[in-house]
């Protein structure tokens, strides 16, 4: 298969001259990138800190909102799979949007995606230390500041990533295996113990809090549980047969996560005897379920949470830093980010910069708490919700642009392969599905700091477009470099 507009590594000059930096190709199989994708989703971490909000918004039938979210994410997965089949690239969404709409959109997407993922990952980095603090405080009474554990875990994760993508991906997969085992064991134990409360109510539309408005309010919270589903696309350059395996990994990951979240949510609602008020008041509902069902063995739930945060740290930074790396080597961002280690072929500069910037965001946010009207130390659990919400707005804009781009890309570059349902209808429905969480994130009347997030996102978007237009004007050759490095050329 020949990719329109793609060139091989020997015929392409990097942004500063010479052959472009390449990652180590073909070292990951489909199972590797699927495991890394699910580790990036971080089901334990996401469910621990997200389900109380979801349950409060959607009520007893909150598992039904997860079904709807799984369908919506699968629609987005179709867009990613179709683009990756045509043009597999470590640039992922940046490449896909840029190849369709031109260099200004590519640079804009690079900035939105890069900053959005960094802000979102800052929430994960913070909660990693926060969860260690919660665990140690509960079992030992030791209450060291969470930021110490955050710095330690982030440093260890970065070291693993710098050692090579195979090593770090394997570790992320191991951590994911542990958290999934814990989640499934606790869920089954809860269903067995509370078998008298089993019912079909959590799957009946009539039990959604406030009907359709409750479903709409809970839907974006359910979608957040899946953030990270796109991980495999950024690993395309290092994947065997990426045109085929990236799409397979996406759909497999989304399917497994959907079924798993349905099990976890149903077990949690059942264990709380359908009392959503009590569930909403719980700090971490699933931990309460573990204590209720396993007693002293509830410690395994804490282990699952810890391994989940580590898995997300490794897999998330690994994949998202590769978007920054690819943008650097194509000249969309400073060429500094386009460097790879000469032996391990890892994008060291992008990885380290990604992690350090996320830590600086945490520090700045914490300083704002100390100097703000509600002065005091920053709660990592609260920061997790705040930071992930702001990052999600930017990421959802990138998702939206990709869905709009897919039919245009296939009509322009691959008209003979264009299929109405696959390349037009499904991405159109996916785009509509994106607008729901975007609306609820941007709607007026939200409490601080959520009320200023839409304005911050708009300012970032306008600055990104302005910078992109200036960069393209200064470097007209940028249009030729967007998406010029594909994962396989045959």
Tab-separated table of C-alpha atoms in Angstrom:
chain	number	residue	atom	x	y	z
A	1	UNK	CA	0.000	0.000	0.000
A	2	UNK	CA	1.348	3.406	-0.892
A	3	UNK	CA	0.513	6.361	1.298
A	4	UNK	CA	-0.331	9.560	-0.531
A	5	UNK	CA	2.105	12.308	0.303
A	6	UNK	CA	4.297	10.121	2.523
A	7	UNK	CA	8.009	9.781	2.110
A	8	UNK	CA	10.508	7.394	3.563
A	9	UNK	CA	13.139	8.233	6.150
A	10	UNK	CA	15.951	8.439	3.619
A	11	UNK	CA	14.212	10.995	1.434
A	12	UNK	CA	12.982	13.321	4.120
A	13	UNK	CA	14.996	16.064	5.745
A	14	UNK	CA	14.389	16.984	9.339
A	15	UNK	CA	13.493	20.464	10.454
A	16	UNK	CA	17.130	21.320	10.982
A	17	UNK	CA	18.503	19.386	8.041
A	18	UNK	CA	19.603	15.776	7.610
A	19	UNK	CA	17.586	12.606	8.056
A	20	UNK	CA	14.801	12.805	10.641
A	21	UNK	CA	15.101	11.121	14.015
A	22	UNK	CA	13.375	7.725	14.044
A	23	UNK	CA	11.972	5.671	16.893
A	24	UNK	CA	12.738	1.954	17.095
A	25	UNK	CA	10.344	0.344	14.639
A	26	UNK	CA	8.434	-2.918	14.967
A	27	UNK	CA	9.317	-3.742	18.583
A	28	UNK	CA	5.741	-3.766	19.929
A	29	UNK	CA	3.012	-6.249	19.090
A	30	UNK	CA	-0.730	-5.720	19.122
A	31	UNK	CA	-1.024	-7.130	22.646
A	32	UNK	CA	1.678	-4.724	23.856
A	33	UNK	CA	-0.036	-1.581	22.589
A	34	UNK	CA	-3.482	-2.800	23.698
A	35	UNK	CA	-2.146	-3.384	27.230
A	36	UNK	CA	-0.428	0.008	27.180
A	37	UNK	CA	-3.658	1.640	26.032
A	38	UNK	CA	-5.701	0.091	28.830
A	39	UNK	CA	-2.963	0.944	31.316
A	40	UNK	CA	-3.230	4.543	30.109
A	41	UNK	CA	-6.986	4.471	30.710
A	42	UNK	CA	-6.127	3.394	34.252
A	43	UNK	CA	-9.461	1.789	35.169
A	44	UNK	CA	-8.745	1.628	38.908
A	45	UNK	CA	-7.549	5.219	39.169
A	46	UNK	CA	-10.288	6.559	36.890
A	47	UNK	CA	-13.046	4.588	38.598
A	48	UNK	CA	-11.832	5.247	42.144
A	49	UNK	CA	-11.882	9.016	41.732
A	50	UNK	CA	-14.576	9.434	39.086
A	51	UNK	CA	-17.493	7.194	39.928
A	52	UNK	CA	-18.794	9.128	42.933
A	53	UNK	CA	-19.372	12.159	40.694
A	54	UNK	CA	-20.921	9.976	37.989
A	55	UNK	CA	-23.208	8.234	40.437
A	56	UNK	CA	-24.390	11.534	41.891
A	57	UNK	CA	-25.163	12.936	38.433
A	58	UNK	CA	-26.819	9.893	36.840
A	59	UNK	CA	-28.244	8.059	39.842
A	60	UNK	CA	-28.899	4.341	40.156
A	61	UNK	CA	-28.693	3.810	36.388
A	62	UNK	CA	-25.171	5.234	36.159
A	63	UNK	CA	-23.967	1.928	34.594
A	64	UNK	CA	-26.245	2.793	31.676
A	65	UNK	CA	-24.321	6.018	31.079
A	66	UNK	CA	-21.155	3.936	30.843
A	67	UNK	CA	-22.777	1.879	28.093
A	68	UNK	CA	-23.545	5.118	26.218
A	69	UNK	CA	-20.002	6.396	26.780
A	70	UNK	CA	-18.513	3.129	25.535
A	71	UNK	CA	-20.494	3.430	22.296
A	72	UNK	CA	-19.379	7.052	21.873
A	73	UNK	CA	-15.718	6.190	22.437
A	74	UNK	CA	-16.008	3.307	19.967
A	75	UNK	CA	-17.187	5.848	17.374
A	76	UNK	CA	-14.075	7.908	18.096
A	77	UNK	CA	-12.069	4.702	17.862
A	78	UNK	CA	-13.348	4.222	14.327
A	79	UNK	CA	-11.949	7.623	13.364
A	80	UNK	CA	-8.562	6.819	14.880
A	81	UNK	CA	-8.473	3.352	13.312
A	82	UNK	CA	-9.340	4.641	9.837
A	83	UNK	CA	-6.714	7.368	9.985
A	84	UNK	CA	-4.092	4.952	11.330
A	85	UNK	CA	-4.851	2.476	8.547
A	86	UNK	CA	-4.266	5.181	5.958
A	87	UNK	CA	-1.473	7.165	7.594
A	88	UNK	CA	0.059	5.571	10.731
A	89	UNK	CA	2.184	8.131	12.561
A	90	UNK	CA	3.572	8.891	16.007
A	91	UNK	CA	1.908	12.268	15.503
A	92	UNK	CA	-1.542	10.662	15.793
A	93	UNK	CA	-4.239	13.369	15.851
A	94	UNK	CA	-1.754	16.099	14.967
A	95	UNK	CA	-0.821	14.331	11.750
A	96	UNK	CA	-4.403	13.415	10.891
A	97	UNK	CA	-5.772	16.941	11.292
A	98	UNK	CA	-2.714	18.525	9.661
A	99	UNK	CA	-2.814	16.309	6.585
A	100	UNK	CA	-6.465	17.263	6.093
A	101	UNK	CA	-6.562	20.975	6.842
A	102	UNK	CA	-2.951	22.086	6.340
A	103	UNK	CA	0.025	23.258	8.419
A	104	UNK	CA	-1.772	25.923	10.469
A	105	UNK	CA	-4.200	23.309	11.779
A	106	UNK	CA	-1.302	20.914	12.423
A	107	UNK	CA	0.595	23.398	14.598
A	108	UNK	CA	-2.619	24.416	16.371
A	109	UNK	CA	-3.473	20.768	17.061
A	110	UNK	CA	0.083	20.106	18.262
A	111	UNK	CA	-0.225	22.887	20.821
A	112	UNK	CA	-3.760	21.948	21.922
A	113	UNK	CA	-2.965	18.245	22.180
A	114	UNK	CA	0.414	18.769	23.821
A	115	UNK	CA	-0.846	21.203	26.437
A	116	UNK	CA	-4.143	19.356	26.945
A	117	UNK	CA	-2.415	16.057	27.607
A	118	UNK	CA	0.178	17.674	29.885
A	119	UNK	CA	-2.542	19.350	31.979
A	120	UNK	CA	-4.516	16.105	32.138
A	121	UNK	CA	-1.404	14.122	33.004
A	122	UNK	CA	-0.610	16.601	35.785
A	123	UNK	CA	-3.764	15.346	37.496
A	124	UNK	CA	-2.479	11.773	37.293
A	125	UNK	CA	0.970	12.737	38.548
A	126	UNK	CA	-0.564	14.523	41.530
A	127	UNK	CA	-2.990	11.749	42.407
A	128	UNK	CA	-0.200	9.157	42.284
A	129	UNK	CA	1.430	10.788	45.301
A	130	UNK	CA	-1.924	11.572	46.844
A	131	UNK	CA	-2.999	7.948	46.763
A	132	UNK	CA	0.266	6.815	48.372
A	133	UNK	CA	-0.355	9.351	51.127
A	134	UNK	CA	-3.938	8.103	51.589
A	135	UNK	CA	-2.769	4.477	51.740
A	136	UNK	CA	0.086	5.047	54.183
A	137	UNK	CA	-2.026	7.282	56.391
A	138	UNK	CA	-4.765	4.664	56.573
A	139	UNK	CA	-2.535	1.715	57.392
A	140	UNK	CA	0.433	3.222	59.254
A	141	UNK	CA	-0.600	6.675	60.415
A	142	UNK	CA	2.401	8.121	58.510
A	143	UNK	CA	1.308	11.340	56.819
A	144	UNK	CA	4.178	12.563	54.680
A	145	UNK	CA	3.226	15.293	52.163
A	146	UNK	CA	1.864	13.795	48.933
A	147	UNK	CA	4.177	15.901	46.779
A	148	UNK	CA	7.173	13.888	48.047
A	149	UNK	CA	5.619	10.658	46.751
A	150	UNK	CA	4.588	12.384	43.535
A	151	UNK	CA	8.161	13.453	42.793
A	152	UNK	CA	9.517	9.991	43.645
A	153	UNK	CA	7.012	8.065	41.513
A	154	UNK	CA	7.339	10.467	38.576
A	155	UNK	CA	11.128	10.182	38.679
A	156	UNK	CA	10.999	6.373	38.716
A	157	UNK	CA	8.495	6.339	35.847
A	158	UNK	CA	10.630	8.662	33.721
A	159	UNK	CA	13.688	6.469	34.309
A	160	UNK	CA	11.724	3.435	33.089
A	161	UNK	CA	10.594	5.305	29.971
A	162	UNK	CA	14.100	6.468	29.158
A	163	UNK	CA	15.307	2.853	29.265
A	164	UNK	CA	13.231	2.039	26.194
A	165	UNK	CA	9.666	1.631	24.981
A	166	UNK	CA	9.687	-2.167	25.310
A	167	UNK	CA	10.751	-2.111	28.963
A	168	UNK	CA	8.367	0.660	29.992
A	169	UNK	CA	5.430	-0.780	28.037
A	170	UNK	CA	5.925	-4.199	29.633
A	171	UNK	CA	5.917	-2.651	33.116
A	172	UNK	CA	2.780	-0.655	32.305
A	173	UNK	CA	1.167	-3.915	31.179
A	174	UNK	CA	2.150	-5.671	34.410
A	175	UNK	CA	0.696	-2.865	36.522
A	176	UNK	CA	-2.504	-2.976	34.475
A	177	UNK	CA	-2.813	-6.730	35.044
A	178	UNK	CA	-2.597	-6.258	38.807
A	179	UNK	CA	-5.218	-3.508	38.946
A	180	UNK	CA	-7.650	-5.436	36.747
A	181	UNK	CA	-7.310	-8.551	38.902
A	182	UNK	CA	-8.044	-6.500	42.018
A	183	UNK	CA	-11.023	-4.717	40.456
A	184	UNK	CA	-12.606	-7.933	39.218
A	185	UNK	CA	-12.063	-9.802	42.509
A	186	UNK	CA	-13.566	-7.008	44.612
A	187	UNK	CA	-16.505	-6.599	42.209
A	188	UNK	CA	-17.370	-10.300	42.201
A	189	UNK	CA	-17.016	-10.465	45.994
A	190	UNK	CA	-19.380	-7.485	46.332
A	191	UNK	CA	-21.983	-9.067	44.062
A	192	UNK	CA	-21.822	-12.344	45.981
A	193	UNK	CA	-22.136	-10.679	49.388
A	194	UNK	CA	-24.957	-8.367	48.298
A	195	UNK	CA	-26.756	-10.862	46.071
A	196	UNK	CA	-30.012	-9.933	47.757
A	197	UNK	CA	-29.726	-6.428	46.233
A	198	UNK	CA	-29.167	-7.647	42.674
A	199	UNK	CA	-31.629	-6.159	40.200
A	200	UNK	CA	-31.910	-4.789	36.678
A	201	UNK	CA	-32.567	-1.248	37.971
A	202	UNK	CA	-29.067	0.071	37.122
A	203	UNK	CA	-29.737	-0.690	33.454
A	204	UNK	CA	-33.262	0.731	33.207
A	205	UNK	CA	-33.572	4.228	31.677
A	206	UNK	CA	-36.352	5.051	34.124
A	207	UNK	CA	-33.850	4.955	36.994
A	208	UNK	CA	-31.564	7.621	35.544
A	209	UNK	CA	-31.600	10.649	37.836
A	210	UNK	CA	-33.724	13.395	36.196
A	211	UNK	CA	-34.169	11.333	33.021
A	212	UNK	CA	-32.442	12.524	29.859
A	213	UNK	CA	-30.909	15.534	31.616
A	214	UNK	CA	-29.318	13.163	34.128
A	215	UNK	CA	-28.022	10.971	31.314
A	216	UNK	CA	-26.569	14.042	29.593
A	217	UNK	CA	-24.991	15.241	32.850
A	218	UNK	CA	-23.490	11.843	33.597
A	219	UNK	CA	-22.369	11.156	30.034
A	220	UNK	CA	-19.274	13.407	30.048
A	221	UNK	CA	-18.220	11.975	33.403
A	222	UNK	CA	-18.515	8.492	31.924
A	223	UNK	CA	-16.508	9.529	28.864
A	224	UNK	CA	-13.731	10.784	31.163
A	225	UNK	CA	-13.321	7.229	32.447
A	226	UNK	CA	-12.070	6.243	28.979
A	227	UNK	CA	-9.540	9.045	28.466
A	228	UNK	CA	-6.352	7.361	27.228
A	229	UNK	CA	-8.146	5.052	24.784
A	230	UNK	CA	-6.162	6.645	21.924
A	231	UNK	CA	-2.752	5.630	23.337
A	232	UNK	CA	-1.933	3.015	20.693
A	233	UNK	CA	-1.972	5.463	17.756
A	234	UNK	CA	1.041	7.387	19.085
A	235	UNK	CA	2.967	4.085	19.328
A	236	UNK	CA	2.387	3.336	15.634
A	237	UNK	CA	5.998	3.887	14.591
A	238	UNK	CA	7.195	1.281	17.101
A	239	UNK	CA	4.410	-1.224	16.357
A	240	UNK	CA	4.444	-4.232	14.056
A	241	UNK	CA	2.017	-3.774	11.141
A	242	UNK	CA	0.564	-0.530	12.583
A	243	UNK	CA	-1.990	-0.083	9.801
A	244	UNK	CA	-3.754	-3.178	11.086
A	245	UNK	CA	-2.729	-3.467	14.725
A	246	UNK	CA	-3.454	0.085	15.905
A	247	UNK	CA	-7.134	-0.214	15.004
A	248	UNK	CA	-7.406	-3.680	16.508
A	249	UNK	CA	-5.809	-2.471	19.751
A	250	UNK	CA	-8.180	0.514	19.926
A	251	UNK	CA	-11.364	-1.544	19.540
A	252	UNK	CA	-10.153	-4.347	21.812
A	253	UNK	CA	-9.238	-1.831	24.527
A	254	UNK	CA	-12.521	0.057	24.301
A	255	UNK	CA	-14.526	-3.188	24.405
A	256	UNK	CA	-12.679	-4.560	27.438
A	257	UNK	CA	-12.875	-1.254	29.290
A	258	UNK	CA	-16.591	-0.876	28.579
A	259	UNK	CA	-17.452	-4.352	29.869
A	260	UNK	CA	-15.157	-3.864	32.872
A	261	UNK	CA	-16.606	-0.493	33.857
A	262	UNK	CA	-20.122	-1.903	33.607
A	263	UNK	CA	-19.124	-4.686	36.030
A	264	UNK	CA	-17.374	-2.306	38.452
A	265	UNK	CA	-20.206	0.239	38.450
A	266	UNK	CA	-22.933	-2.385	38.848
A	267	UNK	CA	-21.040	-3.991	41.724
A	268	UNK	CA	-20.512	-0.624	43.425
A	269	UNK	CA	-24.143	0.468	43.104
A	270	UNK	CA	-25.281	-2.947	44.361
A	271	UNK	CA	-22.854	-2.893	47.302
A	272	UNK	CA	-24.307	0.474	48.362
A	273	UNK	CA	-27.810	-1.084	48.133
A	274	UNK	CA	-28.730	1.448	45.437
A	275	UNK	CA	-28.312	4.282	47.971
A	276	UNK	CA	-26.772	6.896	45.670
A	277	UNK	CA	-26.753	9.618	48.320
A	278	UNK	CA	-24.509	7.489	50.528
A	279	UNK	CA	-22.374	6.501	47.520
A	280	UNK	CA	-21.917	10.154	46.533
A	281	UNK	CA	-20.726	11.057	50.031
A	282	UNK	CA	-18.003	8.399	49.999
A	283	UNK	CA	-14.493	9.698	49.334
A	284	UNK	CA	-13.595	6.659	47.221
A	285	UNK	CA	-16.704	4.429	46.926
A	286	UNK	CA	-14.887	1.383	45.568
A	287	UNK	CA	-12.470	1.401	48.510
A	288	UNK	CA	-15.492	1.355	50.830
A	289	UNK	CA	-16.835	-1.609	48.865
A	290	UNK	CA	-13.512	-3.405	49.289
A	291	UNK	CA	-13.561	-2.841	53.073
A	292	UNK	CA	-17.146	-4.061	53.227
A	293	UNK	CA	-16.530	-7.251	51.256
A	294	UNK	CA	-12.910	-8.196	51.951
A	295	UNK	CA	-12.305	-6.824	55.432
A	296	UNK	CA	-8.592	-6.920	56.240
A	297	UNK	CA	-7.858	-8.020	52.669
A	298	UNK	CA	-9.136	-4.647	51.420
A	299	UNK	CA	-5.475	-3.711	51.257
A	300	UNK	CA	-5.418	-5.271	47.786
A	301	UNK	CA	-7.716	-2.477	46.576
A	302	UNK	CA	-5.110	0.061	47.621
A	303	UNK	CA	-2.499	-1.980	45.760
A	304	UNK	CA	-4.716	-1.886	42.674
A	305	UNK	CA	-4.978	1.888	42.942
A	306	UNK	CA	-1.227	2.290	43.298
A	307	UNK	CA	-0.416	0.059	40.332
A	308	UNK	CA	-3.050	1.881	38.308
A	309	UNK	CA	-1.501	5.301	38.883
A	310	UNK	CA	1.925	3.917	37.981
A	311	UNK	CA	0.566	2.317	34.818
A	312	UNK	CA	-1.087	5.564	33.752
A	313	UNK	CA	2.066	7.544	34.519
A	314	UNK	CA	4.220	5.316	32.333
A	315	UNK	CA	1.858	4.632	29.453
A	316	UNK	CA	0.384	8.130	29.392
A	317	UNK	CA	3.637	10.046	29.292
A	318	UNK	CA	5.113	7.450	26.934
A	319	UNK	CA	2.465	7.923	24.270
A	320	UNK	CA	1.634	11.590	24.744
A	321	UNK	CA	5.274	12.661	24.745
A	322	UNK	CA	5.568	10.990	21.338
A	323	UNK	CA	3.041	13.442	19.934
A	324	UNK	CA	5.289	16.257	21.133
A	325	UNK	CA	8.344	14.454	19.750
A	326	UNK	CA	6.826	13.997	16.311
A	327	UNK	CA	5.753	17.638	16.213
A	328	UNK	CA	9.333	18.600	17.072
A	329	UNK	CA	10.979	16.541	14.344
A	330	UNK	CA	8.505	17.828	11.732
A	331	UNK	CA	9.119	21.423	12.768
A	332	UNK	CA	5.681	22.100	14.220
A	333	UNK	CA	7.318	22.640	17.603
A	334	UNK	CA	10.978	23.463	18.409
A	335	UNK	CA	13.363	20.852	17.018
A	336	UNK	CA	14.664	20.242	20.557
A	337	UNK	CA	11.675	17.945	21.086
A	338	UNK	CA	12.535	15.882	17.999
A	339	UNK	CA	15.649	14.264	19.509
A	340	UNK	CA	15.905	10.518	20.189
A	341	UNK	CA	18.523	8.678	22.199
A	342	UNK	CA	21.081	7.227	19.742
A	343	UNK	CA	20.981	3.748	21.321
A	344	UNK	CA	17.576	3.263	22.919
A	345	UNK	CA	15.730	5.327	20.268
A	346	UNK	CA	13.550	6.964	22.916
A	347	UNK	CA	12.375	10.612	22.642
A	348	UNK	CA	14.229	11.663	25.782
A	349	UNK	CA	13.800	15.420	25.477
A	350	UNK	CA	10.059	15.165	24.881
A	351	UNK	CA	9.570	12.724	27.783
A	352	UNK	CA	11.536	14.771	30.314
A	353	UNK	CA	10.009	18.079	29.201
A	354	UNK	CA	6.510	16.589	29.349
A	355	UNK	CA	7.004	15.358	32.920
A	356	UNK	CA	8.727	18.521	34.153
A	357	UNK	CA	6.055	20.777	32.639
A	358	UNK	CA	3.322	18.735	34.324
A	359	UNK	CA	5.119	19.107	37.663
A	360	UNK	CA	5.418	22.858	37.118
A	361	UNK	CA	1.659	23.031	36.474
A	362	UNK	CA	1.087	21.228	39.783
A	363	UNK	CA	3.408	23.683	41.514
A	364	UNK	CA	1.700	26.682	39.950
A	365	UNK	CA	-1.735	25.359	40.860
A	366	UNK	CA	-0.573	24.766	44.426
A	367	UNK	CA	0.847	28.285	44.634
A	368	UNK	CA	-2.515	29.599	43.475
A	369	UNK	CA	-4.174	27.778	46.374
A	370	UNK	CA	-1.750	29.295	48.859
A	371	UNK	CA	-2.174	32.827	47.524
A	372	UNK	CA	-5.871	32.643	46.593
A	373	UNK	CA	-8.917	33.611	48.594
A	374	UNK	CA	-9.314	30.087	49.935
A	375	UNK	CA	-5.672	29.937	51.014
A	376	UNK	CA	-4.432	26.553	52.100
A	377	UNK	CA	-2.641	23.463	50.825
A	378	UNK	CA	-3.817	21.826	47.621
A	379	UNK	CA	-5.831	18.618	47.875
A	380	UNK	CA	-4.570	16.176	45.190
A	381	UNK	CA	-8.013	14.551	44.866
A	382	UNK	CA	-9.646	17.920	44.170
A	383	UNK	CA	-6.793	18.888	41.843
A	384	UNK	CA	-7.292	15.631	39.961
A	385	UNK	CA	-10.840	16.654	39.071
A	386	UNK	CA	-9.953	20.268	38.295
A	387	UNK	CA	-6.878	19.601	36.181
A	388	UNK	CA	-8.400	16.703	34.264
A	389	UNK	CA	-11.446	18.855	33.457
A	390	UNK	CA	-9.373	21.665	31.941
A	391	UNK	CA	-7.180	19.218	30.032
A	392	UNK	CA	-10.273	17.375	28.794
A	393	UNK	CA	-11.650	20.510	27.115
A	394	UNK	CA	-8.512	20.847	24.973
A	395	UNK	CA	-8.369	17.109	24.233
A	396	UNK	CA	-12.043	16.997	23.239
A	397	UNK	CA	-11.437	19.848	20.772
A	398	UNK	CA	-8.745	17.683	19.157
A	399	UNK	CA	-11.128	14.698	19.050
A	400	UNK	CA	-13.757	16.914	17.421
A	401	UNK	CA	-11.353	18.186	14.763
A	402	UNK	CA	-10.281	14.626	13.942
A	403	UNK	CA	-13.870	13.479	13.409
A	404	UNK	CA	-14.536	16.410	11.107
A	405	UNK	CA	-11.294	15.708	9.240
A	406	UNK	CA	-11.824	11.993	8.504
A	407	UNK	CA	-14.385	12.229	5.655
A	408	UNK	CA	-12.521	15.141	4.088
A	409	UNK	CA	-9.216	13.256	4.232
A	410	UNK	CA	-10.598	10.138	2.548
A	411	UNK	CA	-12.459	12.107	-0.128
A	412	UNK	CA	-9.300	14.033	-0.972
A	413	UNK	CA	-6.517	11.455	-0.636
A	414	UNK	CA	-8.255	8.061	-0.877
A	415	UNK	CA	-11.509	8.536	-2.815
A	416	UNK	CA	-11.445	4.955	-4.099
A	417	UNK	CA	-11.518	3.676	-0.483
A	418	UNK	CA	-14.195	6.081	0.766
A	419	UNK	CA	-17.159	4.360	2.426
A	420	UNK	CA	-20.198	6.409	3.428
A	421	UNK	CA	-20.894	4.695	6.751
A	422	UNK	CA	-17.311	4.186	7.900
A	423	UNK	CA	-15.881	7.513	6.755
A	424	UNK	CA	-18.859	9.881	7.000
A	425	UNK	CA	-21.774	8.649	9.110
A	426	UNK	CA	-19.792	7.218	12.043
A	427	UNK	CA	-17.421	10.205	12.432
A	428	UNK	CA	-20.410	12.571	12.152
A	429	UNK	CA	-22.152	10.768	15.028
A	430	UNK	CA	-18.848	10.762	16.902
A	431	UNK	CA	-18.542	14.528	16.460
A	432	UNK	CA	-22.053	15.007	17.839
A	433	UNK	CA	-21.178	12.799	20.811
A	434	UNK	CA	-18.151	15.000	21.540
A	435	UNK	CA	-20.334	18.111	21.682
A	436	UNK	CA	-22.247	16.793	24.721
A	437	UNK	CA	-19.304	16.671	27.169
A	438	UNK	CA	-17.905	19.867	25.630
A	439	UNK	CA	-21.177	21.649	26.388
A	440	UNK	CA	-21.257	20.454	29.988
A	441	UNK	CA	-17.647	21.482	30.495
A	442	UNK	CA	-18.227	24.931	29.010
A	443	UNK	CA	-21.770	25.772	30.109
A	444	UNK	CA	-22.151	28.914	32.266
A	445	UNK	CA	-23.008	28.932	35.934
A	446	UNK	CA	-20.389	26.445	37.125
A	447	UNK	CA	-18.528	26.973	40.410
A	448	UNK	CA	-14.958	28.242	40.497
A	449	UNK	CA	-12.505	27.271	39.096
A	450	UNK	CA	-14.604	25.420	36.490
A	451	UNK	CA	-16.328	28.638	35.425
A	452	UNK	CA	-13.118	30.067	33.969
A	453	UNK	CA	-11.883	26.869	32.273
A	454	UNK	CA	-13.812	27.556	29.022
A	455	UNK	CA	-12.240	31.025	28.792
A	456	UNK	CA	-8.781	29.570	29.443
A	457	UNK	CA	-9.343	26.969	26.708
A	458	UNK	CA	-10.546	29.654	24.280
A	459	UNK	CA	-7.499	31.808	25.026
A	460	UNK	CA	-5.193	28.829	24.448
A	461	UNK	CA	-6.959	28.067	21.161
A	462	UNK	CA	-6.631	31.655	19.895
A	463	UNK	CA	-2.973	31.890	20.914
A	464	UNK	CA	-2.274	28.528	19.253
A	465	UNK	CA	-3.890	29.646	15.993
A	466	UNK	CA	-1.964	32.928	16.072
A	467	UNK	CA	1.358	31.189	16.718
A	468	UNK	CA	0.602	28.621	14.010
A	469	UNK	CA	-0.184	31.289	11.403
A	470	UNK	CA	3.023	33.157	12.248
A	471	UNK	CA	5.135	29.991	12.094
A	472	UNK	CA	3.709	28.894	8.741
A	473	UNK	CA	4.278	32.372	7.289
A	474	UNK	CA	7.916	32.268	8.409
A	475	UNK	CA	8.428	28.705	7.131
A	476	UNK	CA	6.393	27.920	3.976
A	477	UNK	CA	8.027	24.460	3.707
A	478	UNK	CA	6.167	23.375	6.835
A	479	UNK	CA	3.251	22.191	4.711
A	480	UNK	CA	5.485	19.562	3.091
A	481	UNK	CA	6.658	18.174	6.426
A	482	UNK	CA	3.285	17.677	8.122
A	483	UNK	CA	2.678	13.942	8.299
A	484	UNK	CA	5.693	13.219	6.090
A	485	UNK	CA	7.062	10.533	8.429
A	486	UNK	CA	4.837	7.470	8.541
A	487	UNK	CA	5.266	4.359	10.613
A	488	UNK	CA	5.603	2.019	7.649
A	489	UNK	CA	6.199	2.701	3.972
A	490	UNK	CA	5.491	-0.147	1.623
